Coordinates of C-alpha atoms and ligand atoms in Angstrom, one line a residue:
M111 CA 0.0 0.0 0.0
K112 CA 1.5 3.3 -1.1
E113 CA 1.2 6.1 1.5
I114 CA 1.0 9.8 1.1
Y115 CA 0.8 12.6 3.6
L116 CA -2.3 14.7 3.7
N117 CA -3.2 17.3 6.3
G118 CA -1.4 15.8 9.2
E119 CA -2.0 12.1 8.4
F120 CA -0.3 9.3 6.5
V121 CA -3.0 7.7 4.3
A122 CA -3.1 5.1 1.6
E123 CA -2.9 6.9 -1.8
S124 CA -6.2 5.4 -2.9
E125 CA -8.0 6.6 0.3
A126 CA -6.8 10.2 0.2
R127 CA -9.6 12.8 -0.3
V128 CA -9.6 16.5 -0.8
S129 CA -12.8 18.6 -0.9
V130 CA -14.1 19.8 -4.2
F131 CA -14.3 23.2 -2.5
D132 CA -10.5 23.3 -2.0
R133 CA -9.2 26.5 -3.5
G134 CA -6.4 24.6 -5.1
F135 CA -9.0 22.6 -7.1
L136 CA -11.2 25.6 -7.9
F137 CA -8.7 28.4 -8.5
A138 CA -5.2 26.8 -8.5
D139 CA -4.7 28.9 -5.4
G140 CA -1.6 27.3 -4.0
V141 CA 2.1 26.6 -4.4
Y142 CA 4.4 23.6 -4.7
E143 CA 7.9 22.3 -4.5
A144 CA 9.7 19.3 -6.1
I145 CA 12.8 18.0 -4.3
P146 CA 15.1 15.3 -5.7
V147 CA 16.2 12.5 -3.4
Y148 CA 19.4 10.6 -4.0
H149 CA 20.1 7.4 -2.0
R150 CA 17.2 8.4 0.3
I151 CA 18.7 11.8 1.1
P152 CA 16.6 14.9 0.0
F153 CA 19.1 17.1 -1.9
L154 CA 19.4 20.8 -1.0
F155 CA 16.2 20.7 1.0
D156 CA 17.2 23.9 3.0
R157 CA 17.0 25.8 -0.3
H158 CA 13.7 24.2 -1.4
Y159 CA 12.3 25.0 2.0
K160 CA 13.4 28.6 1.7
R161 CA 11.8 28.9 -1.7
L162 CA 8.6 27.3 -0.5
C163 CA 8.4 29.8 2.4
G164 CA 9.0 32.6 -0.2
S165 CA 6.2 31.4 -2.4
L166 CA 3.8 31.0 0.6
E167 CA 4.7 34.4 1.9
A168 CA 4.2 36.0 -1.6
I169 CA 0.5 34.7 -1.7
G170 CA -0.2 35.1 2.0
I171 CA -0.6 31.4 3.1
P172 CA 0.8 30.7 6.6
F173 CA 3.7 28.3 6.8
P174 CA 2.2 24.9 7.8
M175 CA 5.4 23.3 9.1
N176 CA 8.9 24.1 10.0
E177 CA 12.0 22.5 8.3
Q178 CA 12.3 19.7 10.9
E179 CA 8.6 18.8 10.6
W180 CA 8.8 18.5 6.8
M181 CA 11.8 16.3 7.2
R182 CA 10.0 14.0 9.6
V183 CA 7.2 13.6 7.0
F184 CA 9.7 12.9 4.2
R185 CA 11.6 10.3 6.4
R186 CA 8.4 8.3 7.0
L187 CA 7.4 8.4 3.3
L188 CA 10.9 7.6 2.1
D189 CA 11.2 4.7 4.6
S190 CA 8.2 3.0 2.9
T191 CA 9.4 3.7 -0.6
P192 CA 11.4 0.9 -2.4
S193 CA 13.3 3.3 -4.7
E194 CA 16.7 4.7 -3.6
N195 CA 16.2 7.8 -5.8
A196 CA 13.0 9.6 -5.7
S197 CA 11.2 12.9 -6.1
I198 CA 9.3 14.5 -3.2
Y199 CA 6.3 16.6 -4.3
I200 CA 4.9 19.2 -1.8
Q201 CA 1.7 21.1 -2.5
V202 CA 0.1 23.6 -0.2
T203 CA -3.2 25.3 -1.1
R204 CA -5.0 28.0 0.7
G205 CA -7.6 25.5 1.9
T206 CA -11.3 24.7 1.6
Q207 CA -13.9 27.4 1.4
H208 CA -17.6 27.0 0.8
P209 CA -19.4 28.6 -1.1
R210 CA -17.0 29.3 -3.9
Q211 CA -15.9 32.9 -4.1
H212 CA -12.8 34.6 -5.3
A213 CA -12.0 36.5 -2.1
P214 CA -10.3 34.2 0.4
A215 CA -11.8 33.9 3.9
D216 CA -9.7 34.9 6.9
N217 CA -7.8 32.3 8.9
M218 CA -8.1 29.4 6.5
T219 CA -6.4 26.2 7.2
P220 CA -4.1 25.3 4.3
T221 CA -4.3 21.9 2.6
V222 CA -1.0 20.2 2.7
L223 CA 0.0 17.2 0.5
V224 CA 3.3 15.4 0.3
T225 CA 3.9 12.5 -2.1
V226 CA 7.1 10.5 -3.1
S227 CA 7.6 9.0 -6.5
P228 CA 10.5 7.0 -7.9
M229 CA 13.0 9.1 -9.9
E230 CA 15.1 7.8 -12.8
L231 CA 18.7 9.0 -12.3
P232 CA 19.3 11.9 -14.7
E233 CA 22.4 10.1 -16.3
Q234 CA 19.9 7.9 -18.1
L235 CA 18.0 10.9 -19.4
A236 CA 20.8 13.3 -20.3
S237 CA 21.0 13.0 -24.0
P238 CA 21.1 16.3 -25.8
V239 CA 17.8 18.0 -26.6
K240 CA 16.3 20.4 -29.0
I241 CA 14.4 23.5 -27.7
E242 CA 11.9 25.7 -29.5
P243 CA 11.6 29.5 -29.3
V244 CA 8.1 30.4 -28.1
E245 CA 6.7 33.7 -26.8
D246 CA 6.4 33.6 -23.0
I247 CA 2.7 34.3 -22.4
R248 CA 2.7 33.7 -18.7
W249 CA 1.9 36.2 -15.9
L250 CA 4.5 38.5 -14.4
R251 CA 5.1 36.6 -11.1
C252 CA 7.0 33.6 -12.4
D253 CA 9.2 33.8 -9.3
I254 CA 6.3 32.2 -7.3
K255 CA 6.2 28.4 -7.7
S256 CA 2.4 28.5 -8.3
I257 CA 0.4 25.4 -9.0
S258 CA -1.3 27.4 -11.7
L259 CA 0.7 25.9 -14.6
L260 CA -1.7 26.3 -17.5
G261 CA 0.6 28.7 -19.3
N262 CA 3.6 26.4 -18.8
I263 CA 1.5 23.4 -20.1
L264 CA 0.4 25.2 -23.3
L265 CA 3.9 26.4 -24.0
K266 CA 5.4 23.0 -23.5
Q267 CA 2.7 21.5 -25.9
E268 CA 3.7 24.2 -28.4
A269 CA 7.4 23.2 -28.2
M270 CA 6.5 19.5 -28.4
K271 CA 4.6 20.1 -31.7
H272 CA 8.0 21.1 -33.1
G273 CA 9.7 18.0 -31.9
A274 CA 11.4 19.9 -29.1
A275 CA 11.8 18.9 -25.4
E276 CA 11.2 22.3 -24.0
P277 CA 10.1 25.8 -25.1
L278 CA 12.9 28.5 -25.2
L279 CA 10.6 31.1 -23.7
H280 CA 11.2 34.7 -24.5
R281 CA 9.5 38.1 -24.1
A282 CA 10.0 40.1 -27.3
G283 CA 13.2 38.2 -28.0
R284 CA 14.6 38.4 -24.4
V285 CA 15.0 34.8 -23.1
T286 CA 13.3 34.0 -19.8
E287 CA 13.3 30.2 -19.1
G288 CA 11.7 26.9 -20.1
A289 CA 8.3 25.5 -19.1
A290 CA 10.0 23.7 -16.2
C291 CA 13.7 24.6 -16.4
N292 CA 16.3 27.4 -16.5
Y293 CA 18.8 28.1 -19.3
F294 CA 22.5 28.8 -19.4
I295 CA 24.6 29.7 -22.4
V296 CA 28.4 29.5 -22.7
E297 CA 30.4 32.1 -24.7
Q298 CA 34.2 31.8 -24.6
E299 CA 34.0 29.6 -21.6
Q300 CA 31.9 32.1 -19.6
L301 CA 28.5 31.3 -18.4
R302 CA 25.4 33.5 -18.8
T303 CA 21.9 32.9 -17.3
P304 CA 18.9 35.3 -17.1
P305 CA 18.7 37.2 -13.8
A306 CA 16.5 35.9 -11.0
D307 CA 13.8 38.5 -11.4
Q308 CA 10.0 38.1 -11.5
L309 CA 10.1 36.7 -15.0
I310 CA 11.6 33.4 -14.0
L311 CA 11.5 30.8 -11.3
S312 CA 14.9 30.9 -9.8
G313 CA 15.7 27.2 -9.9
I314 CA 17.5 25.6 -7.1
T315 CA 19.6 23.8 -9.7
R316 CA 20.3 27.1 -11.4
E317 CA 21.6 28.6 -8.1
W318 CA 23.7 25.4 -7.4
V319 CA 25.2 25.4 -10.8
I320 CA 26.2 29.1 -10.5
E321 CA 27.9 28.3 -7.2
L322 CA 29.7 25.1 -8.6
A323 CA 30.9 27.1 -11.6
R324 CA 32.2 30.0 -9.6
K325 CA 34.0 27.6 -7.2
A326 CA 35.6 26.0 -10.2
G327 CA 36.9 29.4 -11.3
M328 CA 34.5 30.0 -14.1
K329 CA 32.9 33.4 -14.7
V330 CA 29.1 33.5 -14.5
S331 CA 27.0 36.5 -15.3
E332 CA 23.3 36.8 -14.4
E333 CA 22.4 38.9 -17.3
A334 CA 19.5 38.9 -19.9
F335 CA 20.3 37.6 -23.3
S336 CA 18.5 37.4 -26.6
L337 CA 17.3 34.5 -28.8
A338 CA 20.1 35.4 -31.3
E339 CA 22.7 35.0 -28.5
V340 CA 21.4 31.5 -27.8
Y341 CA 21.7 30.6 -31.5
N342 CA 25.3 31.9 -31.6
A343 CA 26.4 30.5 -28.3
D344 CA 29.2 28.0 -28.1
E345 CA 27.1 25.9 -25.8
C346 CA 23.7 25.9 -24.1
F347 CA 22.2 23.7 -21.4
L348 CA 19.1 23.5 -19.2
T349 CA 18.8 22.8 -15.5
S350 CA 16.1 21.4 -13.3
S351 CA 15.9 19.4 -10.1
T352 CA 14.9 16.2 -11.8
R353 CA 17.0 16.6 -14.9
E354 CA 20.1 18.3 -13.4
I355 CA 22.1 19.5 -16.4
V356 CA 20.9 18.7 -19.9
P357 CA 22.9 19.8 -23.0
V358 CA 20.9 21.7 -25.6
T359 CA 22.3 21.3 -29.1
Q360 CA 19.5 22.8 -31.2
A361 CA 17.2 25.8 -30.8
G362 CA 14.5 26.0 -33.4
E363 CA 16.3 25.7 -36.8
H364 CA 19.7 26.6 -35.3
Q365 CA 22.4 24.2 -34.4
I366 CA 24.2 25.3 -31.2
G367 CA 28.0 25.1 -31.3
N368 CA 29.1 22.0 -33.2
G369 CA 25.8 20.2 -32.4
K370 CA 27.3 18.1 -29.6
P371 CA 27.4 18.6 -25.8
G372 CA 30.3 21.0 -25.1
P373 CA 33.2 20.8 -22.7
V374 CA 31.9 23.3 -20.2
T375 CA 28.5 21.6 -20.0
K376 CA 30.2 18.2 -19.5
R377 CA 32.5 19.5 -16.8
L378 CA 29.6 21.1 -14.9
A379 CA 27.5 17.9 -15.2
E380 CA 30.5 16.0 -13.7
L381 CA 30.9 18.5 -10.9
F382 CA 27.2 18.2 -10.2
R383 CA 27.3 14.5 -10.0
A384 CA 30.3 14.5 -7.7
Q385 CA 28.5 16.8 -5.3
R386 CA 25.1 15.0 -5.0
P387 CA 24.6 12.4 -2.2
Q388 CA 26.4 9.2 -3.2
Ligands
PLP639 N1 11.6 27.1 -14.1 C1 10.3 26.6 -14.0 C2 9.2 27.3 -14.6 C3 10.2 25.4 -13.3 O1 8.9 24.8 -13.2 C4 11.3 24.7 -12.8 C5 11.1 23.4 -12.1 O2 10.1 22.9 -12.0 C6 12.6 25.3 -12.9 C7 12.6 26.5 -13.6 C8 13.8 24.7 -12.4 O3 13.8 24.8 -11.0 P1 14.6 23.7 -10.1 O4 16.0 23.7 -10.5 O5 14.4 24.3 -8.7 O6 13.9 22.4 -10.3

C-alpha cells in the first residue's frame, strides 16, 4: 500500500480525499515544490524550504510546518518507498472554502499534500535536446512556484509540436526560461543565465550550478540575453531538479556550437554528480 501525507495524516494513496471546495482545485490557489532524493537523502532541502516559504509568503498562506517537521514527513514516506532515488512533491493550497468565491476567507487552514515518486537517475536521461523558441505568455510573477501551470503546459505543448523537449521562452526576444527549467549559455568559456527577477522561477539547480561554476573558477553573469545570442552561443544547457544539467544542441532551426554537448556543459555535469549524495 502506497502512503501519502495529507493534512497531518499518513494515508493510503487510494484513500486520500480533498474537498471539491478546495481553493487549489477551484482556483489553482496554491504553491508547490519538487525535491530530488538521492540514495534516500533529500538534496538541497534547505534551499527548497526557503523557496517554499518565499512562495507561501508571496501569496499570504501561513507556513504549515517548519523544516524539521517537513523532514519527519519525508523520512516516513521515504522509509516506505522501495526506490533509492525519488522525487518529493509538496503542494500547499489556501484550503477549503464554501461557497466558492474569489476573495479568500480569513484564517483558512491550508491543505498540505506530500507524495514521493521514484526518480530515474538523470544520467539515463541526459541525451542532448532540441528547444523551440516560443513567446512567453505567462503572468509577471513567475518567481512564485504556483500550482497554476496552464501557461507552462500550453507552452510545453507548443514546443513538443515542433519535436522539441522544452520551449525556449522569450519576451520580445529576451530569453526567460523553459516551461520547467532554466537556461544557461556559454560564450568563450563564460556562463550566462537570465537574472533571478520576477520573469523566471529561480531554480535551485540554477543557483547550485552558478555556485559550482564559480567555485571551479568560471565566470558567471546573471544577465539577460536574446534568442540570437542562444543561436550563436558555443554551448547551451538547461537545468532542473529532476534533470540536473541537460545539453541543448538545437534551438528551433539553429544548431548550437558543433551540435554536440560542449566541454563546459560536460564539466559542470560531472561536478554536479560529484556533489550530489552518493
Ligand atoms: N523554471 C520553472 C518554470 C520550473 O517549473 C522549474 C522546475 O520545475 C525550474 C525553472 C527549475 O527549478 P529547479 O531547479 O528548482 O527544479
